[in-house]
Amino acid sequence: MIRSWVLTLLSALLLASTSMASAQTTTFHASGEFAETFANANGTFFTIFAARGCPTDPCFTNNTILVFFATIRTANGVAFVTGDGVIPDSAFDASSPDHATLNVDTSQLSGFNSTSCTFVSGRGFVCQPGPAGVIHAEWKRTRAGSSTRVEEDHTTQGPFVTHSHKNQDFFSAASTGSFFGTSFSDSRRSEIGTNNNTVITRTQQN
């Protein structure tokens, strides 16, 4: 009886350990200029977020970070694609409150993360390295007055869970560009502005 109980306990601990090990979490802290796009192009929905910040707390050196997420329709359903990491400061120019640009080739960046996951019946989400390549975006402010946002966001998209604490001053903007070869334009949900200690935590559950 005791032996059976011990084996059951060890099995439970092993399962818990495996579950914890499969969860991969990344946290970014953003303070300073940012630009963000929410776009839908040819059945692909994606968000692009570029900002001054870093993947550590506190930020000893202020870098530039890029975070993106996309849902892509495929012949077998939907692929959930995510990417994040530090990019060169020169790749993101938001020195003007009226205009911002992003020009980066993620295939040339060491340590930049990109993952694509699809749901397979009987197996759950199956993940593999995601796309890498050129992301280009240009933002132009469309309204004179700025807005302030302080909010908590919690979203689950496929196996990815994102928790965001946003503290931002921003302007509405129009954006155009290309996302790994897919051209886009958006004039309703794009923004440029300033982060005031915005925190983004992303977890991949396998």
mmCIF file of C-alpha atoms in Angstrom:
data_model
loop_
_atom_site.group_PDB
_atom_site.id
_atom_site.type_symbol
_atom_site.label_atom_id
_atom_site.label_comp_id
_atom_site.label_asym_id
_atom_site.label_seq_id
_atom_site.Cartn_x
_atom_site.Cartn_y
_atom_site.Cartn_z
ATOM 1 C CA MET A 1 0.000 0.000 0.000
ATOM 2 C CA ILE A 2 2.803 2.400 0.982
ATOM 3 C CA ARG A 3 4.790 1.448 -2.132
ATOM 4 C CA SER A 4 1.770 2.149 -4.332
ATOM 5 C CA TRP A 5 1.238 5.558 -2.679
ATOM 6 C CA VAL A 6 4.911 6.483 -3.168
ATOM 7 C CA LEU A 7 4.800 5.496 -6.840
ATOM 8 C CA THR A 8 1.642 7.565 -7.309
ATOM 9 C CA LEU A 9 3.254 10.581 -5.642
ATOM 10 C CA LEU A 10 6.398 10.256 -7.765
ATOM 11 C CA SER A 11 4.293 10.028 -10.915
ATOM 12 C CA ALA A 12 2.358 13.179 -9.945
ATOM 13 C CA LEU A 13 5.568 15.072 -9.242
ATOM 14 C CA LEU A 14 7.043 13.956 -12.560
ATOM 15 C CA LEU A 15 3.964 15.129 -14.465
ATOM 16 C CA ALA A 16 4.007 18.477 -12.657
ATOM 17 C CA SER A 17 7.702 18.892 -13.386
ATOM 18 C CA THR A 18 7.168 18.076 -17.060
ATOM 19 C CA SER A 19 4.298 20.576 -17.277
ATOM 20 C CA MET A 20 6.369 23.330 -15.669
ATOM 21 C CA ALA A 21 9.334 22.600 -17.926
ATOM 22 C CA SER A 22 7.182 22.829 -21.064
ATOM 23 C CA ALA A 23 6.050 26.382 -20.273
ATOM 24 C CA GLN A 24 8.429 28.979 -21.759
ATOM 25 C CA THR A 25 8.055 32.533 -20.484
ATOM 26 C CA THR A 26 9.602 35.782 -21.743
ATOM 27 C CA THR A 27 9.086 39.220 -20.198
ATOM 28 C CA PHE A 28 9.791 42.594 -21.804
ATOM 29 C CA HIS A 29 9.860 46.005 -20.113
ATOM 30 C CA ALA A 30 9.206 49.001 -22.361
ATOM 31 C CA SER A 31 9.857 52.650 -21.550
ATOM 32 C CA GLY A 32 10.174 55.268 -24.267
ATOM 33 C CA GLU A 33 8.987 55.498 -27.854
ATOM 34 C CA PHE A 34 6.777 52.791 -29.336
ATOM 35 C CA ALA A 35 4.693 52.062 -32.417
ATOM 36 C CA GLU A 36 2.086 49.344 -32.836
ATOM 37 C CA THR A 37 0.059 47.945 -35.714
ATOM 38 C CA PHE A 38 -3.007 45.690 -35.769
ATOM 39 C CA ALA A 39 -3.640 44.595 -39.343
ATOM 40 C CA ASN A 40 -5.502 42.045 -41.439
ATOM 41 C CA ALA A 41 -4.095 41.193 -44.871
ATOM 42 C CA ASN A 42 -5.164 38.328 -47.123
ATOM 43 C CA GLY A 43 -6.599 36.320 -44.238
ATOM 44 C CA THR A 44 -3.562 36.871 -42.011
ATOM 45 C CA PHE A 45 -4.188 38.828 -38.812
ATOM 46 C CA PHE A 46 -1.116 40.168 -37.057
ATOM 47 C CA THR A 47 0.185 42.669 -34.546
ATOM 48 C CA ILE A 48 3.580 44.371 -34.647
ATOM 49 C CA PHE A 49 4.923 46.137 -31.553
ATOM 50 C CA ALA A 50 8.279 47.958 -31.669
ATOM 51 C CA ALA A 51 9.546 49.872 -28.640
ATOM 52 C CA ARG A 52 12.494 51.036 -26.610
ATOM 53 C CA GLY A 53 12.941 48.565 -23.776
ATOM 54 C CA CYS A 54 14.709 45.418 -22.653
ATOM 55 C CA PRO A 55 14.127 41.810 -21.568
ATOM 56 C CA THR A 56 15.365 42.431 -18.002
ATOM 57 C CA ASP A 57 14.109 44.254 -14.925
ATOM 58 C CA PRO A 58 15.478 46.725 -14.156
ATOM 59 C CA CYS A 59 16.694 47.812 -17.598
ATOM 60 C CA PHE A 60 20.416 48.414 -17.156
ATOM 61 C CA THR A 61 20.735 49.216 -20.868
ATOM 62 C CA ASN A 62 17.785 50.478 -22.880
ATOM 63 C CA ASN A 63 17.568 48.427 -26.070
ATOM 64 C CA THR A 64 14.945 48.213 -28.784
ATOM 65 C CA ILE A 65 12.506 45.309 -28.770
ATOM 66 C CA LEU A 66 10.198 43.834 -31.384
ATOM 67 C CA VAL A 67 7.202 41.644 -30.544
ATOM 68 C CA PHE A 68 4.799 40.228 -33.125
ATOM 69 C CA PHE A 69 1.944 37.750 -33.281
ATOM 70 C CA ALA A 70 0.033 36.396 -36.271
ATOM 71 C CA THR A 71 -2.733 33.945 -37.094
ATOM 72 C CA ILE A 72 -2.336 32.483 -40.574
ATOM 73 C CA ARG A 73 -4.982 30.359 -42.291
ATOM 74 C CA THR A 74 -3.570 27.177 -43.807
ATOM 75 C CA ALA A 75 -4.993 24.160 -45.633
ATOM 76 C CA ASN A 76 -5.057 22.321 -42.285
ATOM 77 C CA GLY A 77 -6.560 25.091 -40.154
ATOM 78 C CA VAL A 78 -4.795 27.982 -38.446
ATOM 79 C CA ALA A 79 -1.129 28.511 -37.619
ATOM 80 C CA PHE A 80 -0.313 30.652 -34.576
ATOM 81 C CA VAL A 81 2.958 32.514 -35.091
ATOM 82 C CA THR A 82 4.845 34.543 -32.525
ATOM 83 C CA GLY A 83 8.186 36.308 -32.430
ATOM 84 C CA ASP A 84 10.103 38.494 -29.989
ATOM 85 C CA GLY A 85 13.555 39.742 -29.178
ATOM 86 C CA VAL A 86 16.019 42.602 -29.212
ATOM 87 C CA ILE A 87 16.658 44.369 -32.524
ATOM 88 C CA PRO A 88 19.214 47.053 -33.477
ATOM 89 C CA ASP A 89 18.291 50.529 -32.242
ATOM 90 C CA SER A 90 18.741 51.835 -35.783
ATOM 91 C CA ALA A 91 16.004 49.485 -37.074
ATOM 92 C CA PHE A 92 13.300 51.512 -35.296
ATOM 93 C CA ASP A 93 13.086 55.293 -35.682
ATOM 94 C CA ALA A 94 10.415 57.036 -33.610
ATOM 95 C CA SER A 95 12.238 60.269 -32.871
ATOM 96 C CA SER A 96 9.275 62.300 -34.153
ATOM 97 C CA PRO A 97 5.816 62.139 -32.520
ATOM 98 C CA ASP A 98 4.346 62.402 -36.026
ATOM 99 C CA HIS A 99 6.185 59.582 -37.748
ATOM 100 C CA ALA A 100 7.891 56.242 -37.055
ATOM 101 C CA THR A 101 9.552 53.555 -39.167
ATOM 102 C CA LEU A 102 10.626 49.954 -38.651
ATOM 103 C CA ASN A 103 13.035 48.178 -40.997
ATOM 104 C CA VAL A 104 14.470 44.880 -39.808
ATOM 105 C CA ASP A 105 15.500 41.476 -41.155
ATOM 106 C CA THR A 106 14.954 39.033 -38.304
ATOM 107 C CA SER A 107 16.878 36.300 -40.143
ATOM 108 C CA GLN A 108 20.030 38.314 -39.456
ATOM 109 C CA LEU A 109 19.436 38.671 -35.714
ATOM 110 C CA SER A 110 21.131 36.344 -33.266
ATOM 111 C CA GLY A 111 18.829 35.288 -30.437
ATOM 112 C CA PHE A 112 15.584 36.521 -31.983
ATOM 113 C CA ASN A 113 12.786 34.034 -31.248
ATOM 114 C CA SER A 114 10.149 32.943 -33.781
ATOM 115 C CA THR A 115 7.737 30.025 -33.311
ATOM 116 C CA SER A 116 4.836 28.638 -35.347
ATOM 117 C CA CYS A 117 2.276 26.242 -33.832
ATOM 118 C CA THR A 118 -0.627 24.337 -35.378
ATOM 119 C CA PHE A 119 -3.223 22.159 -33.691
ATOM 120 C CA VAL A 120 -3.081 18.464 -34.586
ATOM 121 C CA SER A 121 -5.973 16.240 -33.537
ATOM 122 C CA GLY A 122 -4.861 13.727 -30.931
ATOM 123 C CA ARG A 123 -1.543 15.478 -30.349
ATOM 124 C CA GLY A 124 -2.441 19.036 -29.385
ATOM 125 C CA PHE A 125 -0.313 21.945 -30.568
ATOM 126 C CA VAL A 126 2.738 21.014 -32.602
ATOM 127 C CA CYS A 127 5.350 23.782 -32.764
ATOM 128 C CA GLN A 128 8.359 24.460 -34.948
ATOM 129 C CA PRO A 129 10.634 27.409 -35.759
ATOM 130 C CA GLY A 130 8.607 30.274 -37.186
ATOM 131 C CA PRO A 131 9.285 32.603 -40.108
ATOM 132 C CA ALA A 132 12.285 34.884 -40.330
ATOM 133 C CA GLY A 133 12.864 37.704 -42.751
ATOM 134 C CA VAL A 134 12.041 41.321 -43.475
ATOM 135 C CA ILE A 135 9.459 43.327 -41.543
ATOM 136 C CA HIS A 136 8.905 46.888 -42.695
ATOM 137 C CA ALA A 137 6.387 49.361 -41.285
ATOM 138 C CA GLU A 138 5.759 53.083 -41.424
ATOM 139 C CA TRP A 139 3.453 54.980 -39.077
ATOM 140 C CA LYS A 140 2.022 58.482 -39.589
ATOM 141 C CA ARG A 141 0.066 60.289 -36.913
ATOM 142 C CA THR A 142 -3.554 60.997 -37.891
ATOM 143 C CA ARG A 143 -4.865 62.970 -34.874
ATOM 144 C CA ALA A 144 -3.559 66.016 -33.070
ATOM 145 C CA GLY A 145 -4.624 65.046 -29.540
ATOM 146 C CA SER A 146 -2.959 62.304 -27.526
ATOM 147 C CA SER A 147 -4.604 59.723 -25.262
ATOM 148 C CA THR A 148 -3.441 57.959 -22.114
ATOM 149 C CA ARG A 149 -3.928 54.242 -21.502
ATOM 150 C CA VAL A 150 -3.422 52.394 -18.215
ATOM 151 C CA GLU A 151 -4.790 48.859 -18.391
ATOM 152 C CA GLU A 152 -4.197 45.142 -17.924
ATOM 153 C CA ASP A 153 -4.636 42.813 -20.897
ATOM 154 C CA HIS A 154 -4.779 39.015 -20.773
ATOM 155 C CA THR A 155 -5.122 37.093 -24.038
ATOM 156 C CA THR A 156 -4.811 33.460 -25.090
ATOM 157 C CA GLN A 157 -4.128 32.684 -28.752
ATOM 158 C CA GLY A 158 -3.438 29.045 -29.501
ATOM 159 C CA PRO A 159 -0.744 27.844 -27.080
ATOM 160 C CA PHE A 160 0.436 31.410 -26.386
ATOM 161 C CA VAL A 161 -0.694 33.417 -23.345
ATOM 162 C CA THR A 162 0.121 37.137 -23.160
ATOM 163 C CA HIS A 163 -0.212 39.285 -20.041
ATOM 164 C CA SER A 164 0.321 43.006 -20.593
ATOM 165 C CA HIS A 165 0.425 45.899 -18.150
ATOM 166 C CA LYS A 166 0.141 48.969 -20.380
ATOM 167 C CA ASN A 167 0.943 52.509 -19.308
ATOM 168 C CA GLN A 168 1.079 54.564 -22.510
ATOM 169 C CA ASP A 169 0.592 58.022 -23.964
ATOM 170 C CA PHE A 170 -0.242 57.600 -27.644
ATOM 171 C CA PHE A 171 -1.563 59.114 -30.860
ATOM 172 C CA SER A 172 -3.751 57.386 -33.421
ATOM 173 C CA ALA A 173 -1.850 56.635 -36.612
ATOM 174 C CA ALA A 174 -2.069 55.066 -40.050
ATOM 175 C CA SER A 175 0.423 52.366 -40.929
ATOM 176 C CA THR A 176 1.647 50.627 -44.076
ATOM 177 C CA GLY A 177 4.338 48.065 -44.715
ATOM 178 C CA SER A 178 5.090 44.400 -45.263
ATOM 179 C CA PHE A 179 5.158 41.470 -42.866
ATOM 180 C CA PHE A 180 7.373 38.680 -44.217
ATOM 181 C CA GLY A 181 6.335 39.575 -47.742
ATOM 182 C CA THR A 182 2.640 40.244 -47.013
ATOM 183 C CA SER A 183 1.753 43.884 -47.671
ATOM 184 C CA PHE A 184 -0.596 45.646 -45.262
ATOM 185 C CA SER A 185 -2.187 48.990 -44.472
ATOM 186 C CA ASP A 186 -4.209 50.051 -41.451
ATOM 187 C CA SER A 187 -5.789 53.398 -40.617
ATOM 188 C CA ARG A 188 -7.928 52.468 -37.600
ATOM 189 C CA ARG A 189 -5.947 50.677 -34.887
ATOM 190 C CA SER A 190 -2.328 51.729 -35.351
ATOM 191 C CA GLU A 191 -0.618 53.885 -32.731
ATOM 192 C CA ILE A 192 2.602 55.763 -32.022
ATOM 193 C CA GLY A 193 3.562 57.171 -28.642
ATOM 194 C CA THR A 194 5.486 56.659 -25.419
ATOM 195 C CA ASN A 195 5.516 53.772 -22.950
ATOM 196 C CA ASN A 196 5.726 54.518 -19.248
ATOM 197 C CA ASN A 197 6.947 51.187 -17.861
ATOM 198 C CA THR A 198 4.793 48.873 -19.954
ATOM 199 C CA VAL A 199 5.371 45.176 -19.161
ATOM 200 C CA ILE A 200 4.625 42.315 -21.570
ATOM 201 C CA THR A 201 4.890 38.689 -20.412
ATOM 202 C CA ARG A 202 4.451 35.903 -22.953
ATOM 203 C CA THR A 203 4.137 32.208 -22.122
ATOM 204 C CA GLN A 204 4.085 29.278 -24.527
ATOM 205 C CA GLN A 205 2.215 26.261 -23.203
ATOM 206 C CA ASN A 206 3.099 23.015 -24.998
#
